[in-house]
Short mmCIF file of C-alpha atoms and ligand atoms in Angstrom, two decimals:
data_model
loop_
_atom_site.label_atom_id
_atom_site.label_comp_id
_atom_site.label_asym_id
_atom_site.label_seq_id
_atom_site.Cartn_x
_atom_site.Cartn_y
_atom_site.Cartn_z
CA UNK Z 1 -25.74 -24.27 -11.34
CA UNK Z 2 -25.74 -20.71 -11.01
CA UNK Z 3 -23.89 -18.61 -13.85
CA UNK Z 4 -20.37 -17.86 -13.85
CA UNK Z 5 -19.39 -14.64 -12.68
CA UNK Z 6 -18.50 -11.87 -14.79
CA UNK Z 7 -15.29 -10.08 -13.14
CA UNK Z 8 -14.70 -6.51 -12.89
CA UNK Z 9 -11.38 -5.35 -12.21
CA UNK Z 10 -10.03 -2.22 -10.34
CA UNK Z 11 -6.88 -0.31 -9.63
CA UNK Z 12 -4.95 2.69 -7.99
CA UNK Z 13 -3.93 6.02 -9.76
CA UNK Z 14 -0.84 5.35 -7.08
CA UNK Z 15 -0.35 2.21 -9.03
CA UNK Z 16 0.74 3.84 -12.43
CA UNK Z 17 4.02 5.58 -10.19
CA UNK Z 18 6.92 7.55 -11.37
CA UNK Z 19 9.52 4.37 -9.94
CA UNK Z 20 11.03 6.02 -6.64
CA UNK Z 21 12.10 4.02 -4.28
CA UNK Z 22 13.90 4.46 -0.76
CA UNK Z 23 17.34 4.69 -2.64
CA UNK Z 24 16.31 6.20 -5.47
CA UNK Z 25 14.44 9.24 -6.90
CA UNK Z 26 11.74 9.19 -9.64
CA UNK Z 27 12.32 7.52 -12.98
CA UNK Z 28 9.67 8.07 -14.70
CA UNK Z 29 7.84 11.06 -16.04
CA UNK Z 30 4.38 11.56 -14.08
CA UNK Z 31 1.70 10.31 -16.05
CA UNK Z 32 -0.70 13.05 -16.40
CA UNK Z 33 -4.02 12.52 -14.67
CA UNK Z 34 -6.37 12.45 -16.80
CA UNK Z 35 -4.68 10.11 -19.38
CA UNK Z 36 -4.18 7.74 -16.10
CA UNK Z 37 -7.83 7.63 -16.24
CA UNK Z 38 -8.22 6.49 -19.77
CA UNK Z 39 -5.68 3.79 -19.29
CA UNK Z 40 -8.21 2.17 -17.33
CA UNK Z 41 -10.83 0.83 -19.90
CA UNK Z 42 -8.12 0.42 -22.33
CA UNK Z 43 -6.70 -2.16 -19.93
CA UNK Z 44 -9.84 -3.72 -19.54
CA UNK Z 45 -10.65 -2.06 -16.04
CA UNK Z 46 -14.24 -1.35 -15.20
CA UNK Z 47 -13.72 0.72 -11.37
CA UNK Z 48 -11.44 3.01 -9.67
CA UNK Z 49 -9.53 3.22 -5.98
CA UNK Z 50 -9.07 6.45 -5.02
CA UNK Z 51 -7.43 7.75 -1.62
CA UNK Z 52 -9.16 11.17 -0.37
CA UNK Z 53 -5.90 13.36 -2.12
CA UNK Z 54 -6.42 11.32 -5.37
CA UNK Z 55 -9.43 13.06 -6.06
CA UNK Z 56 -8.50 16.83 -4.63
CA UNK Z 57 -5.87 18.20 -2.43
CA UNK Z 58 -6.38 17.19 1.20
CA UNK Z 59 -6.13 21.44 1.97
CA UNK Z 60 -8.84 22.74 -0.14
CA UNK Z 61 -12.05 24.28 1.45
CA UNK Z 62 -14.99 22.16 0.46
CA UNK Z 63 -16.43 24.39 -2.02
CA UNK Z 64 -13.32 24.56 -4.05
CA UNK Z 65 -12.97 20.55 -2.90
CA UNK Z 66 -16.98 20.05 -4.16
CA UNK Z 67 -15.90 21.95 -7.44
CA UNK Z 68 -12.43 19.49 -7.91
CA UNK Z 69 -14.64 16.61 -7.03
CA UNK Z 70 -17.31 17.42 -9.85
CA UNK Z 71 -14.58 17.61 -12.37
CA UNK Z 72 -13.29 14.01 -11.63
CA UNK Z 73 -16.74 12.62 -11.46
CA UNK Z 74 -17.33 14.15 -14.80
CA UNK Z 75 -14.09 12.44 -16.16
CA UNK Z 76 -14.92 9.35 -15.08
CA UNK Z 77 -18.77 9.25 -16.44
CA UNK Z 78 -17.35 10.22 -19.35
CA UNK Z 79 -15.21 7.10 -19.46
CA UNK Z 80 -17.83 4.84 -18.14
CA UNK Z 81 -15.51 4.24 -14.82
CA UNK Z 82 -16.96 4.25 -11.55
CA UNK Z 83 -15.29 4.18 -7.87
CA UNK Z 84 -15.05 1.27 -6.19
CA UNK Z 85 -13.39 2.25 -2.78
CA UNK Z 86 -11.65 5.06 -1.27
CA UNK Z 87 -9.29 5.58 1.50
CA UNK Z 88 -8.03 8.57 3.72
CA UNK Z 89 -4.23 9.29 3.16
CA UNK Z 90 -3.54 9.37 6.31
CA UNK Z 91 0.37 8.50 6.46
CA UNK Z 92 1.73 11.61 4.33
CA UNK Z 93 0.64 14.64 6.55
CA UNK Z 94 3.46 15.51 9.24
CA UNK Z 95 0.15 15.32 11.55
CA UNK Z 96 0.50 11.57 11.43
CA UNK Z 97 4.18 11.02 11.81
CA UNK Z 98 3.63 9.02 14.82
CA UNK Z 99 0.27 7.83 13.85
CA UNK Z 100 -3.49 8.97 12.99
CA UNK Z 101 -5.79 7.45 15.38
CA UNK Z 102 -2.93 6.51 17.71
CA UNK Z 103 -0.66 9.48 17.77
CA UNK Z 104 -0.12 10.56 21.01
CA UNK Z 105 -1.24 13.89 20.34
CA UNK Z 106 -5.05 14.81 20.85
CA UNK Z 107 -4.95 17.71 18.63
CA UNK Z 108 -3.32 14.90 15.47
CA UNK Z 109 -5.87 12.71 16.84
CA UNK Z 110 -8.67 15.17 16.40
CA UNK Z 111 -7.18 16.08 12.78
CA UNK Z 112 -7.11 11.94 11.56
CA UNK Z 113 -10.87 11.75 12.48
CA UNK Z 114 -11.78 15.04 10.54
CA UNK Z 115 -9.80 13.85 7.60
CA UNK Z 116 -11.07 10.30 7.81
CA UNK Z 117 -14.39 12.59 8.10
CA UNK Z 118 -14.22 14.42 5.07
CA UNK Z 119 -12.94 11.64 3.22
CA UNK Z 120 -16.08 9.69 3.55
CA UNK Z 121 -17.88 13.10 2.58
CA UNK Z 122 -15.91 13.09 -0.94
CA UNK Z 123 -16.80 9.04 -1.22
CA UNK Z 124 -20.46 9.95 -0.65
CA UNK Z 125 -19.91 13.03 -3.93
CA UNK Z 126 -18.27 10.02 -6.21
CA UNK Z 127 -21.22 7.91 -5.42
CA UNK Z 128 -19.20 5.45 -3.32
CA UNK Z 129 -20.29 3.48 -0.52
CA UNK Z 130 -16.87 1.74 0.34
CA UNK Z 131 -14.78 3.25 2.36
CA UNK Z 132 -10.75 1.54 3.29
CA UNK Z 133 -8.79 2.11 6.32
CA UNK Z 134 -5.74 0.81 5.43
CA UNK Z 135 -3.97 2.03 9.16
CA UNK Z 136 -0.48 2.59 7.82
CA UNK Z 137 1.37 4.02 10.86
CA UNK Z 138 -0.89 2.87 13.44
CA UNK Z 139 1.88 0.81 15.42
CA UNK Z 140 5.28 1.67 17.23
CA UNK Z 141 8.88 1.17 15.79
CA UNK Z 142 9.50 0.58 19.71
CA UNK Z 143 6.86 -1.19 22.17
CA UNK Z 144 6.89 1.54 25.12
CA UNK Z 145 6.33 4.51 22.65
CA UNK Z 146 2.19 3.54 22.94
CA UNK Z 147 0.10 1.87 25.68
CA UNK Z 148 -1.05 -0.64 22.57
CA UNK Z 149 -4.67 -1.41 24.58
CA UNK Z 150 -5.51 2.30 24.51
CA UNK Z 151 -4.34 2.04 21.01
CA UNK Z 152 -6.91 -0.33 19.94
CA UNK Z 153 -9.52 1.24 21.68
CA UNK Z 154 -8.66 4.80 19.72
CA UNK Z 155 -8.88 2.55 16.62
CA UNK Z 156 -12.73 1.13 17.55
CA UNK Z 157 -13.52 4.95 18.40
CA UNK Z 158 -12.43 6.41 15.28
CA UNK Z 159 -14.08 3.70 12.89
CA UNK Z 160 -17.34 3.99 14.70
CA UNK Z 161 -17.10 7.65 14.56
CA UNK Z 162 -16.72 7.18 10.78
CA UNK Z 163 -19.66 4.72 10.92
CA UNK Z 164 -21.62 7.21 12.72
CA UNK Z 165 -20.63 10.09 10.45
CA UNK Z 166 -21.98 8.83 7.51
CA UNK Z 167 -24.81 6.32 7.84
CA UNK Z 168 -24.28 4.52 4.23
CA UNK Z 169 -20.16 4.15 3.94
CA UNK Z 170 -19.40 0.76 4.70
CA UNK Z 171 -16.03 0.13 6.00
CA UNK Z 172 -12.91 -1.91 5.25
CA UNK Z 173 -9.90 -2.95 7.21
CA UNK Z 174 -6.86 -3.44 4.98
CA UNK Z 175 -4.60 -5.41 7.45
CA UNK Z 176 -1.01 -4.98 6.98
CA UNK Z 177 1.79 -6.05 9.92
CA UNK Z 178 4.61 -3.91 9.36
CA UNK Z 179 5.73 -1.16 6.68
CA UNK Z 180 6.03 1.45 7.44
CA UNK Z 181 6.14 1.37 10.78
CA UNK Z 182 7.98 -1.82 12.98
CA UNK Z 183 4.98 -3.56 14.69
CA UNK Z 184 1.28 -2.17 13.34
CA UNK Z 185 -1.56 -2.91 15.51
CA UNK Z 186 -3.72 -4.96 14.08
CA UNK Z 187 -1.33 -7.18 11.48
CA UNK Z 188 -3.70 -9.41 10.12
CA UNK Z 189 -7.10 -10.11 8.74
CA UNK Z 190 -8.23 -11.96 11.99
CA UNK Z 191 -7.17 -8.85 14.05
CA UNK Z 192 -9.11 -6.66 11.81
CA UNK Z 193 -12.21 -8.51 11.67
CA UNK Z 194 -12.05 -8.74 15.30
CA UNK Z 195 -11.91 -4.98 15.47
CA UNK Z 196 -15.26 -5.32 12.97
CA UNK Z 197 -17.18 -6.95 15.37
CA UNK Z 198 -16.57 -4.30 18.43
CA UNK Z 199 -17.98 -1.29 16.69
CA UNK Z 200 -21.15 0.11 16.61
CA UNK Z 201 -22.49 -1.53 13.73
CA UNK Z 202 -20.15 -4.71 12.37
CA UNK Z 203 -22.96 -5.32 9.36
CA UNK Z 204 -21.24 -2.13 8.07
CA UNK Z 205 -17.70 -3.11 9.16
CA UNK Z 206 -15.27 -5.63 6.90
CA UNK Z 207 -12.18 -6.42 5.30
CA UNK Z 208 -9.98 -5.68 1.77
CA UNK Z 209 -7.39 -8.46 1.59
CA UNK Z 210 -3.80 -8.22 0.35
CA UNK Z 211 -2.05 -10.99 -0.74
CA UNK Z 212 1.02 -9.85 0.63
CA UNK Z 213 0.22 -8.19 3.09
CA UNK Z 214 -0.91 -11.75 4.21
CA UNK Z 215 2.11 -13.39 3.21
CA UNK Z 216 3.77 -10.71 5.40
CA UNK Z 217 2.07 -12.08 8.34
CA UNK Z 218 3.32 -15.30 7.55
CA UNK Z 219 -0.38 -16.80 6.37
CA UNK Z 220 -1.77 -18.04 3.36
CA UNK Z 221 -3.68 -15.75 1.61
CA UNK Z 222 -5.68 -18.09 -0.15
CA UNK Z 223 -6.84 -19.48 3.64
CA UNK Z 224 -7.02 -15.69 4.88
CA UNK Z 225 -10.09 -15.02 2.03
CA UNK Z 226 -11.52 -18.13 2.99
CA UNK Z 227 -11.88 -16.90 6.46
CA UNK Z 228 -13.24 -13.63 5.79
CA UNK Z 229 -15.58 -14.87 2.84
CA UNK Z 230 -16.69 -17.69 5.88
CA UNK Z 231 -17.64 -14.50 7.61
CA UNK Z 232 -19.49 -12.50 4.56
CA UNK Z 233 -16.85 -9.73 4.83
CA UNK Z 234 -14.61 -9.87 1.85
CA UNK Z 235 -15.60 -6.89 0.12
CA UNK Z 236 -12.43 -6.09 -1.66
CA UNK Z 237 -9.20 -7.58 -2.17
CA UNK Z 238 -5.76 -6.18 -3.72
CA UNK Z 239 -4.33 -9.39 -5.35
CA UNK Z 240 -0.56 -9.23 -6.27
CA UNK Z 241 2.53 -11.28 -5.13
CA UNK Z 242 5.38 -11.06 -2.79
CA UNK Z 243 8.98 -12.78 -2.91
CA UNK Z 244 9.44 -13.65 0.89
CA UNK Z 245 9.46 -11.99 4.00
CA UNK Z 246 10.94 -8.96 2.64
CA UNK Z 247 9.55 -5.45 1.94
CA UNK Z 248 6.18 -5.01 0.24
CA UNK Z 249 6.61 -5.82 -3.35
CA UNK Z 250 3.45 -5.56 -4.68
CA UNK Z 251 4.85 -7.79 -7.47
CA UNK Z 252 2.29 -8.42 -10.65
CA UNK Z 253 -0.29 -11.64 -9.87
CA UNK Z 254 1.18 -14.85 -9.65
CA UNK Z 255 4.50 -13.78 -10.92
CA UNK Z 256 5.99 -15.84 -7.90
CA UNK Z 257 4.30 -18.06 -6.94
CA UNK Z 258 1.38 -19.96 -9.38
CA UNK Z 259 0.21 -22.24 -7.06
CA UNK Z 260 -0.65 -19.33 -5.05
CA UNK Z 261 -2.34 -17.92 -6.89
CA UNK Z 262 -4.30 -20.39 -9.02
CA UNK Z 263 -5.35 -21.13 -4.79
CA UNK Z 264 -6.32 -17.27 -4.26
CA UNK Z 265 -8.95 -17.26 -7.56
CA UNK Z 266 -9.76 -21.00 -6.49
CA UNK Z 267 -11.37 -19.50 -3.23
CA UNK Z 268 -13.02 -16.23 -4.47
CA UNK Z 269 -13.97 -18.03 -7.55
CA UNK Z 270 -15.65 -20.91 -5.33
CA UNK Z 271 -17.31 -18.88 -3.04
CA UNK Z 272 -19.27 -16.72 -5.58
CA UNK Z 273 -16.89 -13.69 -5.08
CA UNK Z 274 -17.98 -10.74 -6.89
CA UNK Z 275 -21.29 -11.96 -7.58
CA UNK Z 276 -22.15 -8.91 -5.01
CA UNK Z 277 -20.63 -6.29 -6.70
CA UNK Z 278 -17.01 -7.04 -5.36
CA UNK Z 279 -14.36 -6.09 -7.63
CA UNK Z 280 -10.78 -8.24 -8.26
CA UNK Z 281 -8.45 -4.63 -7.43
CA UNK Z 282 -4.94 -5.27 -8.36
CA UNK Z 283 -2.78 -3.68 -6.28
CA UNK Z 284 0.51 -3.73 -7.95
CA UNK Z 285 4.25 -1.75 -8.88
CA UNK Z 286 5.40 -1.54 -12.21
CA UNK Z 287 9.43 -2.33 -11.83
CA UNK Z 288 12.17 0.55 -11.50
CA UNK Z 289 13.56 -0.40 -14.85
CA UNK Z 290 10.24 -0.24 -16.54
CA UNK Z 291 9.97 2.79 -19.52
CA UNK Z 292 7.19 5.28 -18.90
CA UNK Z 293 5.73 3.53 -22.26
CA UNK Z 294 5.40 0.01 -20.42
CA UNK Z 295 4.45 1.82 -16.87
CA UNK Z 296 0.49 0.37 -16.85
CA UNK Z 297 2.34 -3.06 -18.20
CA UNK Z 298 2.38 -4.60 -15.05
CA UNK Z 299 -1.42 -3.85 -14.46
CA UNK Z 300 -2.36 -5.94 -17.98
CA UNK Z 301 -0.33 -8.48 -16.80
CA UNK Z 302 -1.90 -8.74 -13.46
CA UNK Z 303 -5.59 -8.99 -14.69
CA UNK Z 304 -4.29 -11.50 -17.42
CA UNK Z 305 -3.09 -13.41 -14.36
CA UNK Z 306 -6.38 -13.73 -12.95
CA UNK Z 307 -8.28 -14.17 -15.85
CA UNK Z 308 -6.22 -17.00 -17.59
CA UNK Z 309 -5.94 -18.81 -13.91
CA UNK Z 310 -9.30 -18.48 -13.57
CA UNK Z 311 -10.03 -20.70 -16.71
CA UNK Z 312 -7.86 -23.23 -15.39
CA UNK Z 313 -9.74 -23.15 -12.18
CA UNK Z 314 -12.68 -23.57 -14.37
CA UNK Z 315 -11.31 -26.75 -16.10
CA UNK Z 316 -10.79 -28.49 -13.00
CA UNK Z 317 -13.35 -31.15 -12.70
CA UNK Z 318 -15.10 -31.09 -9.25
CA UNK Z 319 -16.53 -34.50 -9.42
CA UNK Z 320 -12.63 -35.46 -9.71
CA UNK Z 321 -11.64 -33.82 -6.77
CA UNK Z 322 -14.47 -34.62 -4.63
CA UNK Z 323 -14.01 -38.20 -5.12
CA UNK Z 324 -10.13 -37.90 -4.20
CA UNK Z 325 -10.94 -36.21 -1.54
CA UNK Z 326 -13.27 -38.67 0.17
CA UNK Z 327 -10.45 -41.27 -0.63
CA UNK Z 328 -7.84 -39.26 0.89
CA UNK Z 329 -5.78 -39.84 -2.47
CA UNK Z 330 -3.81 -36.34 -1.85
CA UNK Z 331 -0.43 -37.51 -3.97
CA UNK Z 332 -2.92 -37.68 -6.71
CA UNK Z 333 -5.52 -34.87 -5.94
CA UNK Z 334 -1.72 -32.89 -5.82
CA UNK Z 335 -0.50 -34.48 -9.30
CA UNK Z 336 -3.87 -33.16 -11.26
CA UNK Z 337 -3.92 -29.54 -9.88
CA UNK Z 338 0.14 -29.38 -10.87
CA UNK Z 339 -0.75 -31.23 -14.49
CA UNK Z 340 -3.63 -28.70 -14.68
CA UNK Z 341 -1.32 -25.59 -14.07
CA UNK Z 342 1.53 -26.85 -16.64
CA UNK Z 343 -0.99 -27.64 -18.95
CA UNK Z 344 -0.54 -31.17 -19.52
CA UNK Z 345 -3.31 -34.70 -19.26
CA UNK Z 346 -4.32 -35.79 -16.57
C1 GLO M 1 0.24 -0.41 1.14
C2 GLO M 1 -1.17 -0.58 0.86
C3 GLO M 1 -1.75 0.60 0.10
C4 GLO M 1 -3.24 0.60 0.25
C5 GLO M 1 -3.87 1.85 -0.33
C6 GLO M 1 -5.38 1.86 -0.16
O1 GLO M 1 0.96 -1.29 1.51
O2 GLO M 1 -1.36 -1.77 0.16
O3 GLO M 1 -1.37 0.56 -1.24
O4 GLO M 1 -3.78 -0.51 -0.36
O5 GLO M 1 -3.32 2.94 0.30
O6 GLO M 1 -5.73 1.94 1.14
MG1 MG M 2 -3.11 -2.51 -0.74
#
């Protein structure tokens, strides 16, 4: 048996937020940056996310970007972190109001692709190879605003001029159907990884899975891994839990659902996730009503989530299952993984 796998954990500097939401303005003072960054090892985080404007301002010239981009590095040697993915921002600038690679507009088209461009120049400064397009408002709120075919097409041309701009990045679809815009192209992990395969160079072109961002979709995200781990190309996920078919939540690991997620480490755990490098990123919202004191709270909880299910998922005896399995004895194969999450005999 091969030894168990050591998980290393990753987050956002998004994900410690100031509590806006659509209805509401900020409640929460803005933790300052670099004491975001210590948070990390004292929560018992080993890597960092970063979108490009994480690191510097999107505007800067690159010497003044190389010099911002040195000081971060520097912080985050000092703290032993390093960067486990980054992704353009490519939903904020009014540029990409009506999409990046999509817009309608060549000259907002051109700009997307020399942002995506230069953000995959600042992963290559941090000494990061993984690169996320998470394509936030690549889609339509109605269906005529976009021929959707050309659409797609824009998408494979931008991701293999991304491939072809920087011959090391490897890159990441982070499927997502709707939010904010009505209908996104590409709305699930199967879409994405079918995008993967028409580039230039699919060894170099994956997935990072949400959980609900699956959920979403209406799939299981345990079964959505599974697919993508089938296919070698899990090579980040953003684990956290969802309440429905509702907006986004991004609510802390398994706080919903249990089953879930006991099913989620189940697969990764299984399949040797992480044994590669991979990190467990969390990608999760502390609550409005949360103090600025308890604002990384929800991050703790998360990777306590994953860790303590992760025993259980441990505990299970294989043999056990196997042999009900091969019997077909579901009600009971059902009964022992229920027992096993409540803590009680089998
Ligand atoms: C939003 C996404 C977002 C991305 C992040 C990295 O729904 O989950 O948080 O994960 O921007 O690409
Ligand atoms: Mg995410």
């Amino acid at each position: 048996m091969s030894s168990p796998t050591t998980y290393r954990f990753s987050f956002g500097p998004w994900n410690i937020s100031t509590g806006a939401d659509p209805f509401g303005p900020t409640v929460r003072n803005e933790m300052e940056y670099a004491r975001k960054l210590k948070a990390y090892k004292e929560l018992g985080f080993d890597a960092v996310q970063f979108h490009d404007d994480d690191i510097v301002p999107a505007d800067l010239d690159w010497q003044a970007t190389l010099r911002g981009t040195a000081e971060v590095k520097k912080i985050l040697d000092g703290e032993g972190l390093f960067v486990e993915i980054i992704a353009p921002r490519l939903w904020e600038d009014p540029r990409t109001v009506d999409g990046a690679f999509t817009s309608n507009n060549p000259a907002d088209r051109k700009y997307a692709i020399d942002r995506a461009k230069r953000c995959a120049d600042l992963a290559r400064e941090v000494g990061c190879k993984n690169y996320v397009l998470w394509l936030a408002r690549e889609g339509t709120y109605i269906r005529e605003a976009k021929c959707a075919k050309t659409a797609h097409a824009r998408i494979v041309d931008a991701w293999n001029a991304l491939l072809e701009h920087d011959k090391e990045i490897r890159i990441m679809g982070e499927a997502k159907p709707n939010e904010p815009v009505d209908h996104a192209y590409l709305p699930t992990v199967g879409h994405m990884m079918a995008i993967g395969y028409k580039t230039i160079d699919p060894s170099r072109s994956g997935v990072l899975i949400e959980t609900a961002h699956s959920l979403l979709a209406g799939l299981d995200p345990a079964d959505d891994m599974a697919f993508a781990l089938f296919h070698d190309k899990l090579w980040s996920v953003h684990l956290n839990d969802q309440n429905g078919l509702k907006y986004d939540q991004d609510k802390v690991f398994g706080s919903v659902d249990l089953r879930r997620a006991f099913n989620q480490v189940w697969v990764l755990e299984k399949a040797g996730y992480g044994k590669n490098g991979e990190c467990v990123g969390l990608d999760v919202k502390a609550m409005r009503t949360t103090t600025f004191e308890d604002s990384t709270l929800h991050l703790a909880n998360s990777r306590t989530m994953f860790l303590r299910l992760l025993d259980i998922v441990r505990s299970v005896d294989e043999k056990q299952v196997e042999e009900l399995r091969a019997a077909r004895k579901y009600e009971q194969l059902e009964m022992l993984i229920l027992n096993t999450l409540m803590g009680k005999k089998n």
